[in-house]
mmCIF file of C-alpha atoms and ligand atoms in Angstrom:
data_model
loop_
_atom_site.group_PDB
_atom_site.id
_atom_site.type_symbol
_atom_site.label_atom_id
_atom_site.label_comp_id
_atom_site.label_asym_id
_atom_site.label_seq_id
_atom_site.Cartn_x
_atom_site.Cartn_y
_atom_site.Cartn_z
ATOM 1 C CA UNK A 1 108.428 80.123 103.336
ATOM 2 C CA UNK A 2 105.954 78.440 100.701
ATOM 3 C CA UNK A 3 103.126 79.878 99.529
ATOM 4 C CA UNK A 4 100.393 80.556 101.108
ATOM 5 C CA UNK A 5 97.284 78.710 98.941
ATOM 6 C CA UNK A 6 94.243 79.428 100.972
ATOM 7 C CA UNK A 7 94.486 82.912 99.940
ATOM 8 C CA UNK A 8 91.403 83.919 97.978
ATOM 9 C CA UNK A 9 90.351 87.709 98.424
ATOM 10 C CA UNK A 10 92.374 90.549 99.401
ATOM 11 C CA UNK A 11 91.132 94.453 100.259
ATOM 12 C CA UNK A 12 93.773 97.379 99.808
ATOM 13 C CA UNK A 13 92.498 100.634 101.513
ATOM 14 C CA UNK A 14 94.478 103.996 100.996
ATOM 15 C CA UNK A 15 94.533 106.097 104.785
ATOM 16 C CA UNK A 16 95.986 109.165 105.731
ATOM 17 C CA UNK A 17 97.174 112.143 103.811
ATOM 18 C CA UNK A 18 97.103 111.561 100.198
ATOM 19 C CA UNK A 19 100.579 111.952 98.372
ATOM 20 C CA UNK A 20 102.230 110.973 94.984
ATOM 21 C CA UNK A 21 102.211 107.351 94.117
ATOM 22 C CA UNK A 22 99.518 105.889 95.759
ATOM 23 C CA UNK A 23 97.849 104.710 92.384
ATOM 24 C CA UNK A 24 101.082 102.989 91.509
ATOM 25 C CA UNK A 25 100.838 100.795 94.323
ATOM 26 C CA UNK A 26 97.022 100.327 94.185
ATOM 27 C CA UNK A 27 98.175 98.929 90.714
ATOM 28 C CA UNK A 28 100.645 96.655 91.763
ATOM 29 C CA UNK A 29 98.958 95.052 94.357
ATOM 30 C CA UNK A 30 95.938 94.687 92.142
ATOM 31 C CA UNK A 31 98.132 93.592 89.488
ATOM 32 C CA UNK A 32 99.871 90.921 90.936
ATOM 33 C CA UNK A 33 97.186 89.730 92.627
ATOM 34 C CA UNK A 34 94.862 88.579 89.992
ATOM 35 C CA UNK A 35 98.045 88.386 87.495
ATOM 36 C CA UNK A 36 100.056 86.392 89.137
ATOM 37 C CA UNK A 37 98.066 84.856 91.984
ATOM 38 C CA UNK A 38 94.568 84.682 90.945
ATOM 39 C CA UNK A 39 92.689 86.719 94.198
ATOM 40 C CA UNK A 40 90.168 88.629 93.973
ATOM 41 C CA UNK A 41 91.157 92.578 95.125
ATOM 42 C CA UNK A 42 88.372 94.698 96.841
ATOM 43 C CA UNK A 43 89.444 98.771 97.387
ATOM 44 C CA UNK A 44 88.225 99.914 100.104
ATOM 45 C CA UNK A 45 86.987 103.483 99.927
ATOM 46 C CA UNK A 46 88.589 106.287 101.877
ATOM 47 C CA UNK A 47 90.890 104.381 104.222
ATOM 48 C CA UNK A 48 89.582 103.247 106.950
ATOM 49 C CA UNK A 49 85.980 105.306 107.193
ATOM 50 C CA UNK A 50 85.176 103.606 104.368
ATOM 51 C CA UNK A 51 85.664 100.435 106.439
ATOM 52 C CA UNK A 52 83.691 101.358 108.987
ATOM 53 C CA UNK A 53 80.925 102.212 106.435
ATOM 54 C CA UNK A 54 81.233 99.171 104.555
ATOM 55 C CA UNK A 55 82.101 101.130 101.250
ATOM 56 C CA UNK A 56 84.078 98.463 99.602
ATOM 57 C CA UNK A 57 84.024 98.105 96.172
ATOM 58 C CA UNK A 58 85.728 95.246 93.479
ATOM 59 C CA UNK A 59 89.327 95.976 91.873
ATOM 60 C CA UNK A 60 89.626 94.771 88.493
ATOM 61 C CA UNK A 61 92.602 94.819 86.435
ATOM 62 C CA UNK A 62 90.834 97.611 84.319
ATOM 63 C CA UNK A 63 90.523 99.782 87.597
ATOM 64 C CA UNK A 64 94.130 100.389 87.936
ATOM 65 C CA UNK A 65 94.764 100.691 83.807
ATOM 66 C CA UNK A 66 96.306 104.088 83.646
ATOM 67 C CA UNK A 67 96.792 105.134 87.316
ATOM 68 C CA UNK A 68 100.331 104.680 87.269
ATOM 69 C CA UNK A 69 101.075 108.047 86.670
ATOM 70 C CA UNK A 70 97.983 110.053 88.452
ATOM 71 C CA UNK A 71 98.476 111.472 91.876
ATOM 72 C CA UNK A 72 95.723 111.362 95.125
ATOM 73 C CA UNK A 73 94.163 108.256 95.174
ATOM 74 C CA UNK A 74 91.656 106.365 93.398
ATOM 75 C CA UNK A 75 90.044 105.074 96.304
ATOM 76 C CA UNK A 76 90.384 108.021 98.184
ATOM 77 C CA UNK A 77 91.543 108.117 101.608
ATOM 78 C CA UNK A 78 90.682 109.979 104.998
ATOM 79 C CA UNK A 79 93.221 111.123 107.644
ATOM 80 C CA UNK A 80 90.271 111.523 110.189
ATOM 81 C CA UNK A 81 88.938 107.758 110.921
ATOM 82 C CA UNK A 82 90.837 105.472 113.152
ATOM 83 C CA UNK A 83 88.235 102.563 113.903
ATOM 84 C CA UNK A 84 90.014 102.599 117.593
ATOM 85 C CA UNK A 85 88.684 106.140 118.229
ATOM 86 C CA UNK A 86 86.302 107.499 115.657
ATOM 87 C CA UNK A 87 84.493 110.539 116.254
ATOM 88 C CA UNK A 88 80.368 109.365 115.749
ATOM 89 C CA UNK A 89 79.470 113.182 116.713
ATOM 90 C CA UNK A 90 79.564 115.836 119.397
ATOM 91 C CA UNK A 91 78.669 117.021 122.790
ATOM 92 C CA UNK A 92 76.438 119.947 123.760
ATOM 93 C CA UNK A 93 79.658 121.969 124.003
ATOM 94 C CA UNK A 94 80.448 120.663 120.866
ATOM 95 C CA UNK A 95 83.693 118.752 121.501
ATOM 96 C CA UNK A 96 84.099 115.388 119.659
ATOM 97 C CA UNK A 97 82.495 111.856 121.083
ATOM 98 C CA UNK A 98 84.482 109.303 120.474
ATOM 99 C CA UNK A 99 83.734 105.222 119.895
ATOM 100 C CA UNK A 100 85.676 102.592 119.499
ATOM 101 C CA UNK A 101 84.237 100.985 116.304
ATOM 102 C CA UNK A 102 87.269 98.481 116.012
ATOM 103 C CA UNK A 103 84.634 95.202 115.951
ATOM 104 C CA UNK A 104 82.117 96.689 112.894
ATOM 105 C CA UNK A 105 85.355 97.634 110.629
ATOM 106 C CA UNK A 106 86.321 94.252 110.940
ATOM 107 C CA UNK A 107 82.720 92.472 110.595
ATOM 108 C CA UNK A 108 82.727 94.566 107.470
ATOM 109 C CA UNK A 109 85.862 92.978 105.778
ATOM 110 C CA UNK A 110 84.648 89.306 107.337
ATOM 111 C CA UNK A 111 81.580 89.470 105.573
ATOM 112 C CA UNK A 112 83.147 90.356 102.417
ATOM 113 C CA UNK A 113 85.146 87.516 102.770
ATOM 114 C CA UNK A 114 88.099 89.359 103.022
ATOM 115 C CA UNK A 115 91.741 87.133 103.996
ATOM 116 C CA UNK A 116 94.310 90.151 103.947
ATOM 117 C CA UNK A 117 93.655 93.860 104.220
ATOM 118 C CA UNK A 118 96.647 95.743 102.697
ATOM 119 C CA UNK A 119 96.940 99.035 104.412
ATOM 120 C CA UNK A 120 98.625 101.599 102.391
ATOM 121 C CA UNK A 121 99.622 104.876 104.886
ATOM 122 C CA UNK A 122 101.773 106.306 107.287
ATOM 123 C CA UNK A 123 102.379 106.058 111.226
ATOM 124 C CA UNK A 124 99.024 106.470 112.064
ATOM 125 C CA UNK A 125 97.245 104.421 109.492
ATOM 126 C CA UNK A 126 99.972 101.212 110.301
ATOM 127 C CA UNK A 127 98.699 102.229 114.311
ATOM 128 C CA UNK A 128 95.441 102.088 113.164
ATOM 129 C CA UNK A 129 95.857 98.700 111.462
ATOM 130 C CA UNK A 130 98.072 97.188 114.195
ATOM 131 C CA UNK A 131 95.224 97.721 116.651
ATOM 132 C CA UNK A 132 92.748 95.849 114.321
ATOM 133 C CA UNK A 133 95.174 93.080 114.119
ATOM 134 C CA UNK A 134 93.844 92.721 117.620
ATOM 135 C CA UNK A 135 90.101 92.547 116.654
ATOM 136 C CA UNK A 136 90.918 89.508 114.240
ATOM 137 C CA UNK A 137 91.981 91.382 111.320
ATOM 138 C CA UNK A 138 94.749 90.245 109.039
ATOM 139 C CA UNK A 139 97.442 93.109 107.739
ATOM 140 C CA UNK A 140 100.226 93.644 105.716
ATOM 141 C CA UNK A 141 101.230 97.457 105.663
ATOM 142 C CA UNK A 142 102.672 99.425 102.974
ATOM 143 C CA UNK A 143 104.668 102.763 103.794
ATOM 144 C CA UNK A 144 103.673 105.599 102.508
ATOM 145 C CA UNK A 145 104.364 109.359 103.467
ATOM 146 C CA UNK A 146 105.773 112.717 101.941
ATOM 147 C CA UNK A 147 107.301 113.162 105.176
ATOM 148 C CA UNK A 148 109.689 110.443 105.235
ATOM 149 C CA UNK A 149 109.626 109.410 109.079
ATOM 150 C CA UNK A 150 108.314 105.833 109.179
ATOM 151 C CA UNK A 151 110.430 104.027 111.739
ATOM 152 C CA UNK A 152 112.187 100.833 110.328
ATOM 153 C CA UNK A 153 112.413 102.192 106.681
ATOM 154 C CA UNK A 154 114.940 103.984 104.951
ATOM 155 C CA UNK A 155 112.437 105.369 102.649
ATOM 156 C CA UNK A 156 109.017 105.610 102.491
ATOM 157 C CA UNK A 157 107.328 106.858 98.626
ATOM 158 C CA UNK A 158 106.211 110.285 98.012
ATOM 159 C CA UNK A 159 109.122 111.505 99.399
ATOM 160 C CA UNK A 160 111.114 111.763 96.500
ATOM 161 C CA UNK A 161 108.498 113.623 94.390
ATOM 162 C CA UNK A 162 107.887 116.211 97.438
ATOM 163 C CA UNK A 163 111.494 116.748 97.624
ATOM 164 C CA UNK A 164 111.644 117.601 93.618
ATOM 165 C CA UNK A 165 108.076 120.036 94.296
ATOM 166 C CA UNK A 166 110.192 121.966 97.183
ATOM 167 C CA UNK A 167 113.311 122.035 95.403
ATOM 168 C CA UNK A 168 111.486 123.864 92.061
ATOM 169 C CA UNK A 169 109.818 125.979 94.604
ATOM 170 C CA UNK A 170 112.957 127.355 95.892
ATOM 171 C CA UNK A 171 114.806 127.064 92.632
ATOM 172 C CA UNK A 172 112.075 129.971 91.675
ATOM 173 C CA UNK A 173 112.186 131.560 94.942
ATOM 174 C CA UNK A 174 115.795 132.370 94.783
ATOM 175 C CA UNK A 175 115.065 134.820 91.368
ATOM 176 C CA UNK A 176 112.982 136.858 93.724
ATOM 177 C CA UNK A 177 115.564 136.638 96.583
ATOM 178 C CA UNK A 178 118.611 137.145 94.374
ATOM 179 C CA UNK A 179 116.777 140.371 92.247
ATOM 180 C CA UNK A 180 115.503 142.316 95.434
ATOM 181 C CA UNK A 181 117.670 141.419 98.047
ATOM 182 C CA UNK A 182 115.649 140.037 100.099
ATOM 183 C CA UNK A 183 115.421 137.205 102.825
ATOM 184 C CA UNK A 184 113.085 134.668 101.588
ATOM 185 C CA UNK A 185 111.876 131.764 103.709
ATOM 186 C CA UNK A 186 110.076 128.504 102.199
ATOM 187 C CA UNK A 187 108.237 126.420 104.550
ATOM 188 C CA UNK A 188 107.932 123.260 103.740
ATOM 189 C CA UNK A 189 106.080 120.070 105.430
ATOM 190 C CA UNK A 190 107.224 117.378 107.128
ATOM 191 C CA UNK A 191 105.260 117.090 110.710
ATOM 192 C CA UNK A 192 107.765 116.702 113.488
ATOM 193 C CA UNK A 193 110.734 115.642 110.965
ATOM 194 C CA UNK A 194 113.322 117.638 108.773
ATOM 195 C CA UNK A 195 113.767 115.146 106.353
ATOM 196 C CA UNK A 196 111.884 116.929 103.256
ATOM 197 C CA UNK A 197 113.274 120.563 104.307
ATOM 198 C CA UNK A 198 116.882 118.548 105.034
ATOM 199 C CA UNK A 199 116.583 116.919 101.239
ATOM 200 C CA UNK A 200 114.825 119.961 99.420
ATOM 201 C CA UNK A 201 117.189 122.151 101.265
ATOM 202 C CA UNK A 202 120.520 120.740 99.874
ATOM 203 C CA UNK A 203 119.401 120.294 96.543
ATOM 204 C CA UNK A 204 118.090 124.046 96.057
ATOM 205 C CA UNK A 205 120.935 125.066 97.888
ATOM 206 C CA UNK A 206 119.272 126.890 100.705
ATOM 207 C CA UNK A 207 121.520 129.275 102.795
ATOM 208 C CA UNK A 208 119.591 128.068 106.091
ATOM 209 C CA UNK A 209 118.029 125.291 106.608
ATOM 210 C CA UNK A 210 115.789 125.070 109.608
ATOM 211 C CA UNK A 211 114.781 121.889 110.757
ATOM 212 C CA UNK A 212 112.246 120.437 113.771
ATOM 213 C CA UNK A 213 115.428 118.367 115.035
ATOM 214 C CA UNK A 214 117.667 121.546 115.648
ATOM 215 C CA UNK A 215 116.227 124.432 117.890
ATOM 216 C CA UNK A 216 117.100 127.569 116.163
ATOM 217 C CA UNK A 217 118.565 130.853 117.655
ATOM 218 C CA UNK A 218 116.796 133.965 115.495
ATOM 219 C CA UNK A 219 119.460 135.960 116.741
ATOM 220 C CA UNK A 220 122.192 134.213 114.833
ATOM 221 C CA UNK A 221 119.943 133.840 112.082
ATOM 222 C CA UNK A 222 119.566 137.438 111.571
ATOM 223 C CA UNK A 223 123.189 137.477 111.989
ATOM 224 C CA UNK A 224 123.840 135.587 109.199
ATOM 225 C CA UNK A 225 121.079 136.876 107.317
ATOM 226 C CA UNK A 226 122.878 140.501 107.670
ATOM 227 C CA UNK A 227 126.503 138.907 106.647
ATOM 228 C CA UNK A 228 125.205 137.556 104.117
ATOM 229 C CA UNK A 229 123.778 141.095 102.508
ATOM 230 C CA UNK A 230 127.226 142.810 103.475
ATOM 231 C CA UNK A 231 129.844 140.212 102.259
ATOM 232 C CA UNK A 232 128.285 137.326 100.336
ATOM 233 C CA UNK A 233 125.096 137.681 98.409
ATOM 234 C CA UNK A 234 122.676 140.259 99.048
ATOM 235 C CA UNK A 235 120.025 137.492 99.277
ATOM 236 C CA UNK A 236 119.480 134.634 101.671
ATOM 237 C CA UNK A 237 117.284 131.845 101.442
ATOM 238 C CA UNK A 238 116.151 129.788 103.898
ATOM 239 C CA UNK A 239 114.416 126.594 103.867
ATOM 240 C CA UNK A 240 112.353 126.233 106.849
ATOM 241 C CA UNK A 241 110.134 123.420 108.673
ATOM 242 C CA UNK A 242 106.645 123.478 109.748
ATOM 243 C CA UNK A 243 107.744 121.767 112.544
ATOM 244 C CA UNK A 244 111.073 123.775 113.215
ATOM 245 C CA UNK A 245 111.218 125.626 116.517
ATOM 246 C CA UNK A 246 113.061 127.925 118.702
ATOM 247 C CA UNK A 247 115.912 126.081 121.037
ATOM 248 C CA UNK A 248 114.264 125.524 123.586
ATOM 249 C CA UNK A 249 110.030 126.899 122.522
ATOM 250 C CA UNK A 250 107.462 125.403 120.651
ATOM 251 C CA UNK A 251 106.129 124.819 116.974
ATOM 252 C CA UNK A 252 104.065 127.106 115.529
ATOM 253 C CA UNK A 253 100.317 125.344 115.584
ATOM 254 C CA UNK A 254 97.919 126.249 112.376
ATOM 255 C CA UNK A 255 95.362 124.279 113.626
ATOM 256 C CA UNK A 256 93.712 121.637 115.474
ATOM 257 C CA UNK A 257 91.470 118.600 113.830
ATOM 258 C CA UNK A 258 89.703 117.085 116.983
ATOM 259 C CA UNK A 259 88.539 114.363 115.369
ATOM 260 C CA UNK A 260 91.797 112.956 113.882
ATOM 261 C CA UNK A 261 93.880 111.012 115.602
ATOM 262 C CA UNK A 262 97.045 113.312 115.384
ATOM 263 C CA UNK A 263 95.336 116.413 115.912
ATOM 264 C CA UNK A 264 97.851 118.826 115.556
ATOM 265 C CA UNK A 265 98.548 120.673 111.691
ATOM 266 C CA UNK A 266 101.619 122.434 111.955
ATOM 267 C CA UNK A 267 101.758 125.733 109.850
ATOM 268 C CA UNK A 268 103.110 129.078 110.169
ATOM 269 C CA UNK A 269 106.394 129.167 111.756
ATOM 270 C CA UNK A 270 107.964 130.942 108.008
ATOM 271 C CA UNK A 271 105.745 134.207 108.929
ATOM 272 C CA UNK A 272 106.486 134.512 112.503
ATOM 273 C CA UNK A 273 110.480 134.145 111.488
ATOM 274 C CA UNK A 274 109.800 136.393 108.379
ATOM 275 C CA UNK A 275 108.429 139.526 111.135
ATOM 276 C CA UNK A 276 111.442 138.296 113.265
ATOM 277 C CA UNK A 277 114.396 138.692 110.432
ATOM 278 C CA UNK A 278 112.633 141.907 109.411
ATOM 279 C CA UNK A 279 112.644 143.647 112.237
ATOM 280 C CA UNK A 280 116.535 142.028 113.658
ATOM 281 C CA UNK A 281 118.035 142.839 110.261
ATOM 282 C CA UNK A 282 116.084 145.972 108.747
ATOM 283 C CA UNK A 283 116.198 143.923 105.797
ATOM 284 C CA UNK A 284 113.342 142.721 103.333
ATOM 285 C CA UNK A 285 111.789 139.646 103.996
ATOM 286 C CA UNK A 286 109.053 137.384 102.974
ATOM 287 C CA UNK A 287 107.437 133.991 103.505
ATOM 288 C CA UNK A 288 106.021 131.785 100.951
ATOM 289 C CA UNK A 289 104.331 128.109 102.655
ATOM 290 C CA UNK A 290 104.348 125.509 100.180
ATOM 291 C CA UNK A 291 101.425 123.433 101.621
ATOM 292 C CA UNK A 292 99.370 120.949 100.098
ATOM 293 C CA UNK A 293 101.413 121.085 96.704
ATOM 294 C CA UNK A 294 104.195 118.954 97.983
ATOM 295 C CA UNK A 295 101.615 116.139 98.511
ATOM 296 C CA UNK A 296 100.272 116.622 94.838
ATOM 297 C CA UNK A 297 101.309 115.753 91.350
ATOM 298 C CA UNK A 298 102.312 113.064 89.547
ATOM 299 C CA UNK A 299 105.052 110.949 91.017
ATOM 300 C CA UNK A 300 108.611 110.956 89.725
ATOM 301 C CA UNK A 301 109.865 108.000 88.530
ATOM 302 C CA UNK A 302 111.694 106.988 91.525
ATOM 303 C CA UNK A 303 108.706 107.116 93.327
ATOM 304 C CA UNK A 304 107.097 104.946 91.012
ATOM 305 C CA UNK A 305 108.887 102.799 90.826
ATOM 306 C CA UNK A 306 109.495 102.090 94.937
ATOM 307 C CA UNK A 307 105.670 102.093 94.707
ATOM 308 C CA UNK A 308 106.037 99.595 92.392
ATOM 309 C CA UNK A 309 108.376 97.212 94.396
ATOM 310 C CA UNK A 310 106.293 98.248 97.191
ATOM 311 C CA UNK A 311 103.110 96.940 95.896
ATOM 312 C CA UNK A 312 104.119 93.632 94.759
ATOM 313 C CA UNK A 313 106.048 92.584 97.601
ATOM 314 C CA UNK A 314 103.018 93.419 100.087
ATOM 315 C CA UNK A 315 101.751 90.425 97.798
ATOM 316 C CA UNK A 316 104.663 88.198 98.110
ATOM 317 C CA UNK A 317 104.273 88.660 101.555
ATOM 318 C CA UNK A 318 100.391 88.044 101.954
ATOM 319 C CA UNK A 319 101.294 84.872 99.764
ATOM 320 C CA UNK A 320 104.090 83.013 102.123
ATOM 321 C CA UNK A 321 102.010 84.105 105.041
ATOM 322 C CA UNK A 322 103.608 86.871 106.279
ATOM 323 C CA UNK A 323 101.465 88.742 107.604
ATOM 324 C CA UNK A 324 100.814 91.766 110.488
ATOM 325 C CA UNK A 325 104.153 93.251 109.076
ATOM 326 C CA UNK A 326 104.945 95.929 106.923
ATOM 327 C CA UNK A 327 106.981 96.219 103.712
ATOM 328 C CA UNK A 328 110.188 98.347 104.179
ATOM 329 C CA UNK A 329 113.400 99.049 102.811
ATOM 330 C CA UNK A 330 117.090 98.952 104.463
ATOM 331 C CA UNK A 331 119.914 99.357 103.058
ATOM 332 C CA UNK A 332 118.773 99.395 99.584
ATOM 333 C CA UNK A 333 116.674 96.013 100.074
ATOM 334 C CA UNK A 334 112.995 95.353 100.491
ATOM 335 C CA UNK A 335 112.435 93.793 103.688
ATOM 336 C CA UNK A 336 109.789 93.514 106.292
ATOM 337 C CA UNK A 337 108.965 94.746 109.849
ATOM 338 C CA UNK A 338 106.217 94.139 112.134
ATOM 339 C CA UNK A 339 103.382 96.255 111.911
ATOM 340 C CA UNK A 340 103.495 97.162 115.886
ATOM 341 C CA UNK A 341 107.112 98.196 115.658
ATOM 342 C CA UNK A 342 106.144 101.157 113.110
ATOM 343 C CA UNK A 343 102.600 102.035 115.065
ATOM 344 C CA UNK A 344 102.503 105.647 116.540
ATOM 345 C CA UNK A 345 106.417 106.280 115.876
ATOM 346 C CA UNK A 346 108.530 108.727 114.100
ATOM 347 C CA UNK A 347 111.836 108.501 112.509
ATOM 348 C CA UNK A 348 113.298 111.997 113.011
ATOM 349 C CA UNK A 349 116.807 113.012 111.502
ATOM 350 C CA UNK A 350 119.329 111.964 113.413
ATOM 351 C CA UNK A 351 122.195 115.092 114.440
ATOM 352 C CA UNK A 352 124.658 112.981 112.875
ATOM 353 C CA UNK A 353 123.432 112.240 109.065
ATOM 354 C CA UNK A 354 125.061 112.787 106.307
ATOM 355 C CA UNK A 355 123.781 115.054 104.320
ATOM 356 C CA UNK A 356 122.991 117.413 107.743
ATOM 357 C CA UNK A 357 127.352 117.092 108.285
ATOM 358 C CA UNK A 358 128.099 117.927 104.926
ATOM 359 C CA UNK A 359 125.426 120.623 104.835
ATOM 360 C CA UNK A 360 127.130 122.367 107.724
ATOM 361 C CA UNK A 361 130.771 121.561 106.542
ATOM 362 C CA UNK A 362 129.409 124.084 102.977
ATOM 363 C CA UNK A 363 128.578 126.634 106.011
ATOM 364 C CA UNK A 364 124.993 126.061 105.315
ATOM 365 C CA UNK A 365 123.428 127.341 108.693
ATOM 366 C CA UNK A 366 120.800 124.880 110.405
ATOM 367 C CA UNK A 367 120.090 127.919 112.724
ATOM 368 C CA UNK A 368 122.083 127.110 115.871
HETATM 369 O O1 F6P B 1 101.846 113.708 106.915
HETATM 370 C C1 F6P B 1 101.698 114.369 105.705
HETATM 371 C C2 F6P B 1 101.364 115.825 105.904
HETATM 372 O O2 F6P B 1 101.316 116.474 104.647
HETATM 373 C C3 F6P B 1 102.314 116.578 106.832
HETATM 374 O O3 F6P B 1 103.532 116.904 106.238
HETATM 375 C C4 F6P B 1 101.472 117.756 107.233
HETATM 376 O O4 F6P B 1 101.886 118.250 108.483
HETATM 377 C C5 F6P B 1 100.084 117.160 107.331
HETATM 378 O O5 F6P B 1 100.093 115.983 106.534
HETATM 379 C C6 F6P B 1 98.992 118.072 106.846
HETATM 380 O O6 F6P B 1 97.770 117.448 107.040
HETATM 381 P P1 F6P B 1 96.381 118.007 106.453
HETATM 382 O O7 F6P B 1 96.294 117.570 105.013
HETATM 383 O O8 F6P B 1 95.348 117.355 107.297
HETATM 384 O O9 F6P B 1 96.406 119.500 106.562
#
């Protein structure tokens, strides 16, 4: 494909939860856009509210100067705002109205002039994108998530990093768990997928791993938990979920954000389980949830450096005219997909992966 010459200005918005390496690719794009390309690069501030408001600001090369290693975002970023369905108040009982604002996002980046909005997020920011394709809008998505289920992608930065924050977490953990004999659960994040728990799990060599994909039975949990104290260790820890569930019940819900477009926060599910194994096992057990420190911190150098690749080949792409896709990587090579193929779809872990097989084949439990 040749290149693309009536490309002038491009705008890179950040959406969705923030999480390490964001800044990197805010750099490259920037970077080899007025590097290697000569276009101008407008940020646009947090995600997509900020399109909506017309908060859109210019990207020099100075902007991104020392971002590289900084985690969040320097354009900040909103998980609340999808221009399809934004919430422009409430009702006298209070519940959210919602508008489609879809046509004054867009009028917004025409009037800045604006060829190619790079869209730098997860499922619901590339839905959120795909549907202003529709409205006129030109895309290129770049996939981003600590959570690691982007369809299409083997890999999506921020993972890494979150997997390294978890896997400290229950290097430390397992002191506590090893000096008082205790059961001591981690919860970890991850939405409806087990990839970070799977990941973090095997590399801090949790005794259980409990995952959203595999319905757990707390009845052979606490009889492994009580094998454990009597022939093994007198310790086990178990890496659990947010999303994991019993066989066959539901998720534990923390919370509910009306006005975002995936309402549901998953959270507590490592207490319930902690009461559970208690009370089953007359052992000592305790819960720690890891939150919002898997999503911060500077990114490892893996993650920098797919943010990297990431961030200049959403260029490459905006230059040969590919556009409306998003940048991915299979089988160890950057590729694209099309931005509708990733919208409002997760990549869970499949029962037969790898590193789930050989997990089991160490006796690992994944609680069934
Ligand atoms: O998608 C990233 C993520 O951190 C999930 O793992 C988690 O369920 C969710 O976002 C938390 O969202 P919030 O920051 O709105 O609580």
């Amino acid at each position: 494909m040749s290149e693309c010459t009536n490309m002038k200005r491009i705008g890179v918005l950040t959406g969705g939860g923030d999480c390490p390496g964001l800044n990197a690719v805010i750099r490259a794009v920037t970077k080899s856009a007025i590097a290697e390309h000569g276009l101008e690069v407008l940020g646009i501030e947090d995600g997509f509210l900020g399109l909506i408001e017309n908060r859109i600001r210019p990207l020099r090369f100075s902007d991104v100067s020392n971002i590289l290693d900084q985690g969040g975002t320097i354009l900040g970023t909103s998980n609340k705002a999808d221009p399809a369905r934004f919430c422009v108040g409430q009702d006298r009982k209070g519940s959210p109205i919602f508008e489609d604002v879809s046509d004054r996002a867009v009028g917004h980046a025409r009037d800045r002039g604006l060829d190619v909005l790079v869209c730098i997020g997860g499922d619901g920011t590339m839905s959120g994108a795909s549907r202003l394709v529709g409205h006129g809008l030109s895309v290129v998505g770049v996939p981003k998530t600590i959570d690691n289920d982007l369809m299409h992608t083997d890999v999506t930065f921020g993972f890494d990093t979150a997997v390294s924050t978890a896997t400290e977490a229950l290097d430390r953990i397992r002191t506590t768990a090893s000096s008082h004999h205790r059961v001591m659960l981690v919860e970890m994040m991850g939405r409806n997928a087990g990839w970070l728990t799977l990941h973090a799990g095997a590399a801090g060599g949790a005794d259980v791993i409990l995952i959203p994909e595999i319905g757990y039975d707390v009845e052979k949990l606490c009889a492994r938990c009580v094998d454990r104290s009597r022939h093994h260790k007198a310790y086990t820890l178990v890496a659990v979920s947010e999303g994991a569930k019993p066989a066959g019940g539901e998720v534990v819900v923390d919370r509910v954000v009306h006005e975002s477009p995936d309402p549901i926060r998953l959270g507590g599910v490592s207490e319930v389980l902690s009461e559970q194994i208690s009370e089953g096992t007359q052992l000592e057990s305790r819960a720690t949830i890891l939150g919002h420190v898997q999503r911060g911190g500077r990114p490892t150098a893996h993650d920098r450096v797919l943010a990297t690749q990431f961030g200049h080949h959403a260029v490459e792409m905006i230059m040969r005219g590919e556009l409306n896709r998003m940048v991915a990587m299979q089988g160890g090579r950057l590729t694209t997909v099309s931005i509708t193929e990733v919208a409002d779809r997760q990549r869970l872990v499949p029962l037969d992966d790898p590193l789930l097989t050989a997990s089991r084949a160490m006796g690992v439990s994944m609680g069934d």
